[in-house]
Tab-separated table of C-alpha atoms (C1' of nucleotides) in Angstrom:
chain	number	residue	atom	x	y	z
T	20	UNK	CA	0.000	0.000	0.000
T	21	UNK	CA	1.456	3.015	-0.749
T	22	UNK	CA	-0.539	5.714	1.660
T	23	UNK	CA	1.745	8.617	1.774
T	24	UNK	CA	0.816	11.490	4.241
T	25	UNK	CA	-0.380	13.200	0.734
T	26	UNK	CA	-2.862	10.323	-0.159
T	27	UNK	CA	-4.572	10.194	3.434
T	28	UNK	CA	-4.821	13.927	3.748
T	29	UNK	CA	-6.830	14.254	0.200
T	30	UNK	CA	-9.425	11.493	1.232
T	31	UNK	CA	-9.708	13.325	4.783
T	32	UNK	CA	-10.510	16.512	2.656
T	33	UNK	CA	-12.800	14.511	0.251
T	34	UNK	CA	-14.705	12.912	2.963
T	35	UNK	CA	-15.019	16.300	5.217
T	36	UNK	CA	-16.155	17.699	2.183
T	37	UNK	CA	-18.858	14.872	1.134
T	38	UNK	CA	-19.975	14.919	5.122
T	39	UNK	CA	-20.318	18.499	5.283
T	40	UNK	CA	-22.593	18.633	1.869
T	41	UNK	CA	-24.692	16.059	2.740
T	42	UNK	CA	-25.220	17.502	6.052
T	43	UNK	CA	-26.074	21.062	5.422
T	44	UNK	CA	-28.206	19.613	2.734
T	45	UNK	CA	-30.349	17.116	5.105
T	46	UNK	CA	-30.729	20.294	7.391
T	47	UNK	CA	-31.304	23.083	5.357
T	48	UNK	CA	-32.402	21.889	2.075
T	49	UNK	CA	-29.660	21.019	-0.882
T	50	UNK	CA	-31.127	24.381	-2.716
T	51	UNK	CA	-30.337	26.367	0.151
T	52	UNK	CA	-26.775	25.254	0.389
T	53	UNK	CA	-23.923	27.339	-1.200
T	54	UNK	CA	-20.477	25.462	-2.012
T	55	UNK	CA	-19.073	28.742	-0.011
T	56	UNK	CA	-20.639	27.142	3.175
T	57	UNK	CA	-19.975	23.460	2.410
T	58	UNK	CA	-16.186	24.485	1.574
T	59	UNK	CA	-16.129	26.572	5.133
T	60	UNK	CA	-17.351	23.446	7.271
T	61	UNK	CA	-14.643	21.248	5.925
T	62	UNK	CA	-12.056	24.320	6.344
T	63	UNK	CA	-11.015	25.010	2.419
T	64	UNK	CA	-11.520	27.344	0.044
T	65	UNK	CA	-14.526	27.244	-2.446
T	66	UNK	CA	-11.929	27.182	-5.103
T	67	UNK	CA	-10.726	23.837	-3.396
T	68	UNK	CA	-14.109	22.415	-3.467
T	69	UNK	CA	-14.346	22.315	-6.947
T	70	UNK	CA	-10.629	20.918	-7.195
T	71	UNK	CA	-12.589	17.821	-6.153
T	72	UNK	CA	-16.090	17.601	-6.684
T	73	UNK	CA	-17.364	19.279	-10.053
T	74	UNK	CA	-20.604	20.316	-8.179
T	75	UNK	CA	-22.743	20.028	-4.892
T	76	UNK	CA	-24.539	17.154	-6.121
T	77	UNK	CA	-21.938	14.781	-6.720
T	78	UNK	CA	-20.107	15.830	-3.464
T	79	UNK	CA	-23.953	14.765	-1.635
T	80	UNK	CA	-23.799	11.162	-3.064
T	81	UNK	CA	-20.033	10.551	-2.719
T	82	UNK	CA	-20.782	8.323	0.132
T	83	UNK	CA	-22.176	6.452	-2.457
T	84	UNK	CA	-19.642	6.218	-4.823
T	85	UNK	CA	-17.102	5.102	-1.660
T	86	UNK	CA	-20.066	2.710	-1.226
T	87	UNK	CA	-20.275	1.612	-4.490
T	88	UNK	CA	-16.307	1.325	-4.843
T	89	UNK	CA	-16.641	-1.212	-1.276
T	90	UNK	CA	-19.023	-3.585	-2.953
T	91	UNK	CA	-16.973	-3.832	-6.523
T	92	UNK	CA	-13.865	-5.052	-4.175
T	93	UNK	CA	-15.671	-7.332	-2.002
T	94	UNK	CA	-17.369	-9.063	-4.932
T	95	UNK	CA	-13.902	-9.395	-6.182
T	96	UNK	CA	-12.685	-10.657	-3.467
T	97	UNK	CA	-15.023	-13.344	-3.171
T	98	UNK	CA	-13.733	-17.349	-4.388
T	99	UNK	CA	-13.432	-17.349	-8.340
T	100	UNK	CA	-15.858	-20.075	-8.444
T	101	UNK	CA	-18.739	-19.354	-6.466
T	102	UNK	CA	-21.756	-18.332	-8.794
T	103	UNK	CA	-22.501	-14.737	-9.050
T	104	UNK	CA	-25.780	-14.537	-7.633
T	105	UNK	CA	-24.391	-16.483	-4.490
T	106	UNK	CA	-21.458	-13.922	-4.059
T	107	UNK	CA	-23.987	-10.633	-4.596
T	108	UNK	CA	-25.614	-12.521	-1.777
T	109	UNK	CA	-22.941	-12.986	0.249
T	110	UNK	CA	-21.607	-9.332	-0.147
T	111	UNK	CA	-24.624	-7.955	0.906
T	112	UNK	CA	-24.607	-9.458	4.234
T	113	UNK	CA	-21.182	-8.405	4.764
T	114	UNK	CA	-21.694	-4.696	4.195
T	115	UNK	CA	-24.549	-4.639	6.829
T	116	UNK	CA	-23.150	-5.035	9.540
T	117	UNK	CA	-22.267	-1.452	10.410
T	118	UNK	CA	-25.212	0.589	12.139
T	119	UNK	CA	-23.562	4.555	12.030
T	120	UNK	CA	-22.966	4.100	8.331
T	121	UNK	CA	-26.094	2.721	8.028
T	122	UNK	CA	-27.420	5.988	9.432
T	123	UNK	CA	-26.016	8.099	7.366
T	124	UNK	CA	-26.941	6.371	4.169
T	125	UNK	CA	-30.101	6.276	5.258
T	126	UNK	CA	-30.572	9.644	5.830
T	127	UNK	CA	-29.089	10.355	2.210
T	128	UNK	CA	-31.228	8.118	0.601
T	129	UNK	CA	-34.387	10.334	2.102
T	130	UNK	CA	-32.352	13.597	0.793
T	131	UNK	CA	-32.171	11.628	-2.524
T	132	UNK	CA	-35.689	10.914	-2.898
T	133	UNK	CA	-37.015	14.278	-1.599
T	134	UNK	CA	-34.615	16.452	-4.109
T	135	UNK	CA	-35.111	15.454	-8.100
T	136	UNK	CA	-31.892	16.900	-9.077
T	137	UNK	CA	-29.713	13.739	-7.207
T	138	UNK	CA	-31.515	11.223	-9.168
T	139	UNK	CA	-28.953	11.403	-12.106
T	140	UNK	CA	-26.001	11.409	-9.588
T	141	UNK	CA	-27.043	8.646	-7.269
T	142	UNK	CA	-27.938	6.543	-10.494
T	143	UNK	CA	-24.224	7.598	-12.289
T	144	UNK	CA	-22.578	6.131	-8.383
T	145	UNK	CA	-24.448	2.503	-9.593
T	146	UNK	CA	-23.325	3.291	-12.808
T	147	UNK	CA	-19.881	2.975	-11.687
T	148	UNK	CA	-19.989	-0.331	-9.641
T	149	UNK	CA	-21.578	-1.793	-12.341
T	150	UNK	CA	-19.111	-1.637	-14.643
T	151	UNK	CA	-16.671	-2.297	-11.692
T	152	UNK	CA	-19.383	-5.772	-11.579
T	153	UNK	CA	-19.084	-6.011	-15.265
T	154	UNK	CA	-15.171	-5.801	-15.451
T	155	UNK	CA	-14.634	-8.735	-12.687
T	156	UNK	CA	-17.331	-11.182	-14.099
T	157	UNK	CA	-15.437	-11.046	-17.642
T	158	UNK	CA	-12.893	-12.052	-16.132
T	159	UNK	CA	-13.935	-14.850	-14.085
T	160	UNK	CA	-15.632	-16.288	-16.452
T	161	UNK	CA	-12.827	-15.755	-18.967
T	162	UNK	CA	-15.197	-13.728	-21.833
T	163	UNK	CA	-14.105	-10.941	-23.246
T	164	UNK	CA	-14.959	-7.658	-21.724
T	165	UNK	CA	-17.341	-6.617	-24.332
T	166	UNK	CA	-19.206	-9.609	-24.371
T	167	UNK	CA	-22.728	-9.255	-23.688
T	168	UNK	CA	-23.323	-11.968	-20.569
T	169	UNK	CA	-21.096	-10.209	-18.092
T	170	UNK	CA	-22.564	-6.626	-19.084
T	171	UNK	CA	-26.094	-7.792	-18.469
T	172	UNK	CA	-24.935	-9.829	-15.465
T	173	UNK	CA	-23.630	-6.661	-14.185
T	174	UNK	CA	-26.670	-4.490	-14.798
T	175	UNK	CA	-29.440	-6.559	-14.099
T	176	UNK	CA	-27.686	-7.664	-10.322
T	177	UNK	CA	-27.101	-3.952	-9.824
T	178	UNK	CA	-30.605	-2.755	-10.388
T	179	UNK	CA	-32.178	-5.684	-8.893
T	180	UNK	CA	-29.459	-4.575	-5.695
T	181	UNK	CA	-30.991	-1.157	-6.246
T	182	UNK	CA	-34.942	-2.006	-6.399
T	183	UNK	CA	-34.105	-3.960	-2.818
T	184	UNK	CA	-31.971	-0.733	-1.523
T	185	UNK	CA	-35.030	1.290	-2.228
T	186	UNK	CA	-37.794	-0.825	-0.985
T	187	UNK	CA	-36.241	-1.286	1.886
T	188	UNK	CA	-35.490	2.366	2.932
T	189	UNK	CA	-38.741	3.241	1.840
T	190	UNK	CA	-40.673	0.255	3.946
T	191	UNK	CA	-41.090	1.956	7.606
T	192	UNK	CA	-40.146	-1.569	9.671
T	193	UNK	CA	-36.575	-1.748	8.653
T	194	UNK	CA	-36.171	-5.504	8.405
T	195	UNK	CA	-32.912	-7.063	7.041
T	196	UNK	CA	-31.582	-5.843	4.085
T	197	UNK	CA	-29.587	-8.546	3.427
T	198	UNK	CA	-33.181	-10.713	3.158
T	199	UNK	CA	-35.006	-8.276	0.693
T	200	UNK	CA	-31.455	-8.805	-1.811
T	201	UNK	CA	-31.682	-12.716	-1.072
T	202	UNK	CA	-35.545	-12.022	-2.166
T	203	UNK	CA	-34.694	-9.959	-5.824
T	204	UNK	CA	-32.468	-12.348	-6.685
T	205	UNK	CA	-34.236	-14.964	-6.240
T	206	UNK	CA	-36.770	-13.301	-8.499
T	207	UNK	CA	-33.684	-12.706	-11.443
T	208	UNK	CA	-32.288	-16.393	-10.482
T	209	UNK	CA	-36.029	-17.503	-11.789
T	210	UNK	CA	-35.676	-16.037	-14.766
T	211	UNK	CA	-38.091	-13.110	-14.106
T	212	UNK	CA	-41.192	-15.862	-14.828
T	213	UNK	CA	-44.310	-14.070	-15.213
T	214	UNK	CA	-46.675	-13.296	-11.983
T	215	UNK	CA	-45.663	-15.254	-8.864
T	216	UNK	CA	-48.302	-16.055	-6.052
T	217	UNK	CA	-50.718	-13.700	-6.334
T	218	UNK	CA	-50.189	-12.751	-2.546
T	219	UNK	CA	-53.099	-12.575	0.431
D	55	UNK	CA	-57.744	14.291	-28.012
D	56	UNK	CA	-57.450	17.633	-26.469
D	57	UNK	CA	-54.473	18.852	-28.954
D	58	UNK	CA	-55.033	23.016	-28.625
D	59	UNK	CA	-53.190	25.303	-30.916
D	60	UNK	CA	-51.314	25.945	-27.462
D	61	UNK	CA	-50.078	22.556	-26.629
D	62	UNK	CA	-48.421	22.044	-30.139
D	63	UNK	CA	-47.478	24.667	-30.271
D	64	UNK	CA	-45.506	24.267	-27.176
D	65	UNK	CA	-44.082	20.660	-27.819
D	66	UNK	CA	-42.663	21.724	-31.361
D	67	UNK	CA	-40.672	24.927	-28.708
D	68	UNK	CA	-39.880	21.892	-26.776
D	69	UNK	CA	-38.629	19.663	-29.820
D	70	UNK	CA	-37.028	22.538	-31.333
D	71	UNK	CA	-34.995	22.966	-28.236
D	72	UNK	CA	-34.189	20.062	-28.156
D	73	UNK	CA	-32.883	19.072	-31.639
D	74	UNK	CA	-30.783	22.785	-31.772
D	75	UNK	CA	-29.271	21.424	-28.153
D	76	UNK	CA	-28.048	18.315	-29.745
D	77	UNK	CA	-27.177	19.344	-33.151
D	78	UNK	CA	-24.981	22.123	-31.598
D	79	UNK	CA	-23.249	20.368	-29.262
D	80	UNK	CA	-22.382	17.278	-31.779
D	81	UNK	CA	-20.877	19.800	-34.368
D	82	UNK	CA	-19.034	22.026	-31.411
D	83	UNK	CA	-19.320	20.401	-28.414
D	84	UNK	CA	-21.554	20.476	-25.560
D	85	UNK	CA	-19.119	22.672	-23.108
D	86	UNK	CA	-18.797	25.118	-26.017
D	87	UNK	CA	-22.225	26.005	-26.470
D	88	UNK	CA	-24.083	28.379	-24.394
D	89	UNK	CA	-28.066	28.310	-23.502
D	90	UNK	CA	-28.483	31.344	-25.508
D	91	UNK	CA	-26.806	29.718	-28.628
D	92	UNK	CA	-29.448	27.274	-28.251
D	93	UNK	CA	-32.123	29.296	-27.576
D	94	UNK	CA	-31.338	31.637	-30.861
D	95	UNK	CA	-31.099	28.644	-32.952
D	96	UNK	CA	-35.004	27.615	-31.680
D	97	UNK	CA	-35.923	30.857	-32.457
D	98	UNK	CA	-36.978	31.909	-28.571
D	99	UNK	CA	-35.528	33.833	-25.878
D	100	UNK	CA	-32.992	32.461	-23.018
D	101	UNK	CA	-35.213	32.647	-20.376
D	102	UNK	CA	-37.829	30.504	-22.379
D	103	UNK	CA	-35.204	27.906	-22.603
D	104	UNK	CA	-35.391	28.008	-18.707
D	105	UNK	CA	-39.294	26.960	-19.221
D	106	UNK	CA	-38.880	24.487	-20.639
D	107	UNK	CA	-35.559	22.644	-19.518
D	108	UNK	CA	-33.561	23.006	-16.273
D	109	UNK	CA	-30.177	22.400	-17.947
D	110	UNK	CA	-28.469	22.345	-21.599
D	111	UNK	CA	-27.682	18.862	-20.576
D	112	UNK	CA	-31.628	17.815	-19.831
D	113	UNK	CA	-31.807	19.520	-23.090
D	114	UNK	CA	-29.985	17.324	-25.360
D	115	UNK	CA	-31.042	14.000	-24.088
D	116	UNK	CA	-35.046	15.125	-24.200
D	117	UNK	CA	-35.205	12.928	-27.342
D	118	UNK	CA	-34.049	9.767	-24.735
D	119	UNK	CA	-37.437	10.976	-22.809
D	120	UNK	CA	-39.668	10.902	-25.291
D	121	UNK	CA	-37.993	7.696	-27.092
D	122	UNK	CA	-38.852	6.152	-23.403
D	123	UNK	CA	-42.152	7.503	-23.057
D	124	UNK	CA	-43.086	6.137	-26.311
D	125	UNK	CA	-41.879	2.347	-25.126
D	126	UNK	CA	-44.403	2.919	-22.487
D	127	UNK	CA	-46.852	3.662	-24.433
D	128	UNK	CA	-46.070	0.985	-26.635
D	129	UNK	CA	-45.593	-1.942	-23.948
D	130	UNK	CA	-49.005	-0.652	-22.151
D	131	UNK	CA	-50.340	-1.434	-25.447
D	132	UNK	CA	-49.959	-5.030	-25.764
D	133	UNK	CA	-52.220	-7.699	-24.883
D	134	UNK	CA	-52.292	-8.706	-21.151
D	135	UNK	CA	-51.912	-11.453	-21.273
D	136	UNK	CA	-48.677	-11.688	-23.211
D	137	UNK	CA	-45.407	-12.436	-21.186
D	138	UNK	CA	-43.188	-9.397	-20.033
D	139	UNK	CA	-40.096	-10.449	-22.239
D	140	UNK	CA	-42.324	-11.254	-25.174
D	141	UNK	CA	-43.741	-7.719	-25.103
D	142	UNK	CA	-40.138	-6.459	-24.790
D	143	UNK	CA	-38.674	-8.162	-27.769
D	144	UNK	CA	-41.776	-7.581	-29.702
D	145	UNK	CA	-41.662	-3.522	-28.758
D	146	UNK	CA	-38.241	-3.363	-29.633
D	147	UNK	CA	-38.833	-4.513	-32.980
D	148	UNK	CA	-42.043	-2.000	-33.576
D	149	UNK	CA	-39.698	1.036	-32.569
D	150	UNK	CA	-36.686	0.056	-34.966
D	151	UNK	CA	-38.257	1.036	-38.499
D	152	UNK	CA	-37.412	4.556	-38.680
D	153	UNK	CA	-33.894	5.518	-40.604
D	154	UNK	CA	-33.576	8.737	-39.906
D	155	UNK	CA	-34.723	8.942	-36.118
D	156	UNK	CA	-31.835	6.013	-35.339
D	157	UNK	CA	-29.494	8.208	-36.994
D	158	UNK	CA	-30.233	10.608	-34.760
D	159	UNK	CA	-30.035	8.531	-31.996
D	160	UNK	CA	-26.591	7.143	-32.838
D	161	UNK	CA	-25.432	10.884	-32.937
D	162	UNK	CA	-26.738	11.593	-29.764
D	163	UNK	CA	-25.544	7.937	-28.113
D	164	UNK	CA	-21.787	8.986	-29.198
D	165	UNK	CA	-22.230	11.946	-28.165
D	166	UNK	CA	-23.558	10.879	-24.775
D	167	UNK	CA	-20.211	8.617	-24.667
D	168	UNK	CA	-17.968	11.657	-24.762
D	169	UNK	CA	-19.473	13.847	-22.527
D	170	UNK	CA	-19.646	12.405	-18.962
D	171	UNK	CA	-21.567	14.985	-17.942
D	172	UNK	CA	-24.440	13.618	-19.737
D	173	UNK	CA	-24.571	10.224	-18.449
D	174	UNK	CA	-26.765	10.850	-15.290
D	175	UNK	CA	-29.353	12.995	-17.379
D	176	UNK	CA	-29.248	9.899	-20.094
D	177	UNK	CA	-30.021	6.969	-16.903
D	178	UNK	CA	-32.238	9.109	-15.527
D	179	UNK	CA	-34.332	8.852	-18.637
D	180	UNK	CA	-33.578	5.558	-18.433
D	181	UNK	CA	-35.541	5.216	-14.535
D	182	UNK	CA	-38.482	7.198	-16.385
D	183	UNK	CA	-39.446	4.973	-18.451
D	184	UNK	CA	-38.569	1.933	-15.832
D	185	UNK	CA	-41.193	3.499	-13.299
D	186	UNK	CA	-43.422	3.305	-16.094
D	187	UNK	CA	-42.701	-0.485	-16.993
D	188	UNK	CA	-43.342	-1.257	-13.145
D	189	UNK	CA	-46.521	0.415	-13.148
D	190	UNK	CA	-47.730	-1.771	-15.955
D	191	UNK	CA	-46.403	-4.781	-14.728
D	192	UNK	CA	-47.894	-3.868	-11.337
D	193	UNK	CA	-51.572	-3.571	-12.676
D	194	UNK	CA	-50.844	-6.209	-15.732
D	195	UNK	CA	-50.533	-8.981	-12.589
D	196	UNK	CA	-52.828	-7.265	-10.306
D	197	UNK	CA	-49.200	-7.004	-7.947
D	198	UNK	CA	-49.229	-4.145	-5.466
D	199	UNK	CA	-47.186	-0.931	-6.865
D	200	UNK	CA	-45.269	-1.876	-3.842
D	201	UNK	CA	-44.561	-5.411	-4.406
D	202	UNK	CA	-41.022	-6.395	-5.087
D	203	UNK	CA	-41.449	-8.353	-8.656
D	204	UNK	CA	-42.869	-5.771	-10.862
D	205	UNK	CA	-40.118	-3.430	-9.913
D	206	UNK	CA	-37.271	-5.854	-10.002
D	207	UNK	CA	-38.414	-7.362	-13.790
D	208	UNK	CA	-39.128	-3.579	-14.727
D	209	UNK	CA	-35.083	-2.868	-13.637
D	210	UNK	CA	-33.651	-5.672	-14.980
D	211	UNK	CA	-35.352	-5.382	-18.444
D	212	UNK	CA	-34.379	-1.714	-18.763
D	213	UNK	CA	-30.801	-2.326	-17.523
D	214	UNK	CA	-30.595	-4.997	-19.996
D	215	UNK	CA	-31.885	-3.297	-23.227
D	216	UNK	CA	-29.774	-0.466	-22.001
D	217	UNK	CA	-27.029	-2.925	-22.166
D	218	UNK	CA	-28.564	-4.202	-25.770
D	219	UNK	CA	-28.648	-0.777	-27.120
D	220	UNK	CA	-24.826	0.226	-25.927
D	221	UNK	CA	-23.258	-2.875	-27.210
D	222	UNK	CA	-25.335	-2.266	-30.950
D	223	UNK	CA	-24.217	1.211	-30.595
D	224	UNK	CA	-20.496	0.992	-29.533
D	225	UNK	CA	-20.114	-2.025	-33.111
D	226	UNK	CA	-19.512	-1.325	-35.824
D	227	UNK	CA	-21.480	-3.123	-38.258
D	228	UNK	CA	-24.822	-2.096	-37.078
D	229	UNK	CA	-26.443	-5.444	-37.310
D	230	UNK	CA	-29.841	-5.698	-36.450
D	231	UNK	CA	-30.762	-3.826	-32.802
D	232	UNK	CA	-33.734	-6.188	-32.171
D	233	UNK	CA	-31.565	-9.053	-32.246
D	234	UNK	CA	-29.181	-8.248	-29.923
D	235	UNK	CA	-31.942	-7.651	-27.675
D	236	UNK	CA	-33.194	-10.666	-27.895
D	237	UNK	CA	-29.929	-12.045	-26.816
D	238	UNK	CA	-29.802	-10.197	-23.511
D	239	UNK	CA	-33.385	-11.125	-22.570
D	240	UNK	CA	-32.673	-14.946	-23.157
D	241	UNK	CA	-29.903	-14.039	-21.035
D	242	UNK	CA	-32.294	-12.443	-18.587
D	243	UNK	CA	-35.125	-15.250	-19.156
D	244	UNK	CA	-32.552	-18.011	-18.398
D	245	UNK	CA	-31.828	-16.425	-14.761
D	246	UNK	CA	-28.266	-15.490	-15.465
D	247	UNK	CA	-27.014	-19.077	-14.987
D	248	UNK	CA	-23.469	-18.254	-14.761
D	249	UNK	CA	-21.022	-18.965	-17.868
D	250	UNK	CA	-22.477	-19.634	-21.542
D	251	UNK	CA	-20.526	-21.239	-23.862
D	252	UNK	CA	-16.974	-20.213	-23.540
D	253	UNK	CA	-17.141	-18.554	-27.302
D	254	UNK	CA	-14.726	-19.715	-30.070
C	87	DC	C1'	19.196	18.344	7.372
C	88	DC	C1'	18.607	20.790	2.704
C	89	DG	C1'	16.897	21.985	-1.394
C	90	DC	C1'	14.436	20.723	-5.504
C	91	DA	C1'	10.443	18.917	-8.091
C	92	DA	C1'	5.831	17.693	-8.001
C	93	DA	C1'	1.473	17.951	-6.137
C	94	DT	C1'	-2.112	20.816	-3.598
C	95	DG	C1'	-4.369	24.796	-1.807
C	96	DT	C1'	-5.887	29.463	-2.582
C	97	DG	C1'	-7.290	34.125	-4.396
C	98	DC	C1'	-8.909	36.562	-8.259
C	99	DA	C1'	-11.387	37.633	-12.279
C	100	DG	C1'	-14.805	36.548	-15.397
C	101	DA	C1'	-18.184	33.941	-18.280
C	102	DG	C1'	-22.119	31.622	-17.941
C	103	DA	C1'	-26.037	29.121	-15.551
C	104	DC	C1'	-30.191	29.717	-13.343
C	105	DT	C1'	-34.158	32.106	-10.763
C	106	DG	C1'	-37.875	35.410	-9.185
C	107	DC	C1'	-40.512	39.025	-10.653
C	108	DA	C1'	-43.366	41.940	-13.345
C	109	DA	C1'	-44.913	43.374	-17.687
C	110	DG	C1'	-46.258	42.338	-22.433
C	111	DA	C1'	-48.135	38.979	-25.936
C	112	DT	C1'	-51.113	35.089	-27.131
C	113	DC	C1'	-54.707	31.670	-26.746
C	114	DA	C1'	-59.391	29.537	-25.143
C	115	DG	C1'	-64.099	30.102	-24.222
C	116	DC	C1'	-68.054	32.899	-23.688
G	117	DG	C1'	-64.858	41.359	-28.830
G	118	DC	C1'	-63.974	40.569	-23.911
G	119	DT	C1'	-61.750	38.341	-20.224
G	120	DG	C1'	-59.135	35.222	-17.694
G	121	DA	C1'	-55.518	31.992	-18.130
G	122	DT	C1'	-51.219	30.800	-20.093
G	123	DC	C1'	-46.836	31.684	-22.300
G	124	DT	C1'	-42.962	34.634	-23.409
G	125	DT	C1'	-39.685	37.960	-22.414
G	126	DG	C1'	-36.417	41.298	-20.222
G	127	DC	C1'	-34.061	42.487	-16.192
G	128	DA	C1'	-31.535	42.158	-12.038
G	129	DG	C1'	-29.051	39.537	-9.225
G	130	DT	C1'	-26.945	35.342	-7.047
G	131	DC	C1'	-24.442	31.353	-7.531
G	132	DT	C1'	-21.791	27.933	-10.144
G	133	DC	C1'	-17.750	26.712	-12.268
G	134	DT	C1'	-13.222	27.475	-14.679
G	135	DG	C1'	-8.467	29.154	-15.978
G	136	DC	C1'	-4.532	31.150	-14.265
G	137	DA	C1'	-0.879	32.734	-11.318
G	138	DC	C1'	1.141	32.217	-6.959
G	139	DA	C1'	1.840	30.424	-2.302
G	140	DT	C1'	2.221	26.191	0.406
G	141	DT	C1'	3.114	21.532	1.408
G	142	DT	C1'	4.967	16.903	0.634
G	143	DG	C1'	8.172	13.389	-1.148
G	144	DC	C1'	12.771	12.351	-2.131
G	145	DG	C1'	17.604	12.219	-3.076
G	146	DG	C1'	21.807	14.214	-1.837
DNA sequence: CCGCAAATGTGCAGAGACTGCAAGATCAGC
DNA sequence: GCTGATCTTGCAGTCTCTGCACATTTGCGG
């Protein structure tokens, strides 16, 4: 690992930064939020704000690109040869286990769905582990990168990962989320058959 | 039909907007063309662009709206009791018979490719036209709007035409669109069992 | 230690994005 | 035609975002 004093001190900056966006922006509205005052409560300059974010919105959902990033090198880190759907699984119950962060993402999920404008960021952050998805099933399964079963792989699990995310922040009894992803991919592993029990 | 002189009217401002967005920022570039370049070339003031779109960048993918609002239209359309995938494949193949529309959609794909910036605004077209797909899947199986399967099969058959469409748009011989989405929803229909055929 | 090279942080100036407001122009229905 | 509703426009002003020059800090070899 090669995390020079330099390295560390940039990701302390771009996390202060992320915090303090999506904090003012849960309090006082993301309209009513100037860079100048996100850029104050992590201590730099405005002009240092945009040296890494290119605009409040992406700084609000960079928790979810570090989030994103997380699950792309867990997945790869899983054994070569379990099936995908099993590791997706298995991921998913890792990342739970940690109730501050769950906190937070909760409360930035509520920003996203209140405030239209994060929809395109928050769906870019998937956009990114997805391809991150993409990149390690090519090469676990030895196809070539622009082959078209590791790029569907890769999108379907991700918005089927995404459906559960939302369902679940949006249900008010907070169950597991680890059982609502076990539930959507069953539904994918099934091959998406039309109309399941009609429920009671 | 309750098509006023007002309502054309304004959808041909909003089309005109539109198409002058795109064409100018294919031929200069989208960073290099200002709102009131595009609102001289549709013939209205600045501030009316503002009426109309929030952004030059909602601006040039407003043809990937109304391409997705007319799937909806066309997958509310078929019969009921047709499987989802079938009516996928067979909407796919109703929508590919206009020349010169693709070639404005390949224009605006590439140009989507080399302008990050436009990648949120382009998925969240994309998640349009998905809420719409869940909505008639929802009442198609008499599901709750709620329930889990009509939004995961709505997700994973937009991610995966989205993944059709990329792959037809990034080759070069432009073989036949509807085919390649076929591909992806056998992929989809056969629940992602991992590893086809190796490939010669 | 010391000094150099590279990477970062910051201030400044300026173009452009975007918004609220109020007034003028246009359409729908009587 | 008259009238209310809707759409367009200009204007003023704030904020976003960028390029550039300069100061500061870090990494590294001497």
């Amino acid at each position: 690992m090669t995390t020079g004093l330099r390295e560390r001190k940039k990701l302390r900056t771009r996390r202060a930064l992320g915090a303090a966006a999506l904090e003012l922006a849960v309090t006082h509205g993301l309209a009513e939020v100037t860079v100048e005052q996100i850029a104050e409560a992590a201590d730099v300059s405005p002009r240092t704000f945009f040296n890494y974010f290119s605009s409040k919105e992406e700084a609000v959902v960079a928790a979810d690109v570090e989030r994103a990033r997380d699950m792309g090198e867990r997945l790869a880190a899983r054994p070569a040869g379990e099936p995908v759907l099993a590791s997706v699984r298995a991921v998913m119950r890792e990342m739970l286990g940690d109730a501050p962060r769950s906190r937070e993402w909760i409360a930035q999920a509520r920003l996203v769905r209140s405030e239209p404008s994060l929809v395109p960021q928050q769906l870019a952050a998937y956009a990114a582990s997805e391809r991150r998805l993409a990149a390690i099933l090519a090469e676990r399964t030895g196809l070539d990168a622009t082959d078209l079963y590791p790029a569907v792989t890769a999108a379907a699990v991700m918005a089927a990962v995404r459906v559960a995310t939302t369902r679940w922040l949006e249900s008010d009894e907070h169950g597991d989320l680890a059982d609502v992803v076990d539930r959507v991919v069953d539904l994918l592993a099934a091959g998406l058959r039309d109309a399941p029990s009609p429920g009671p």
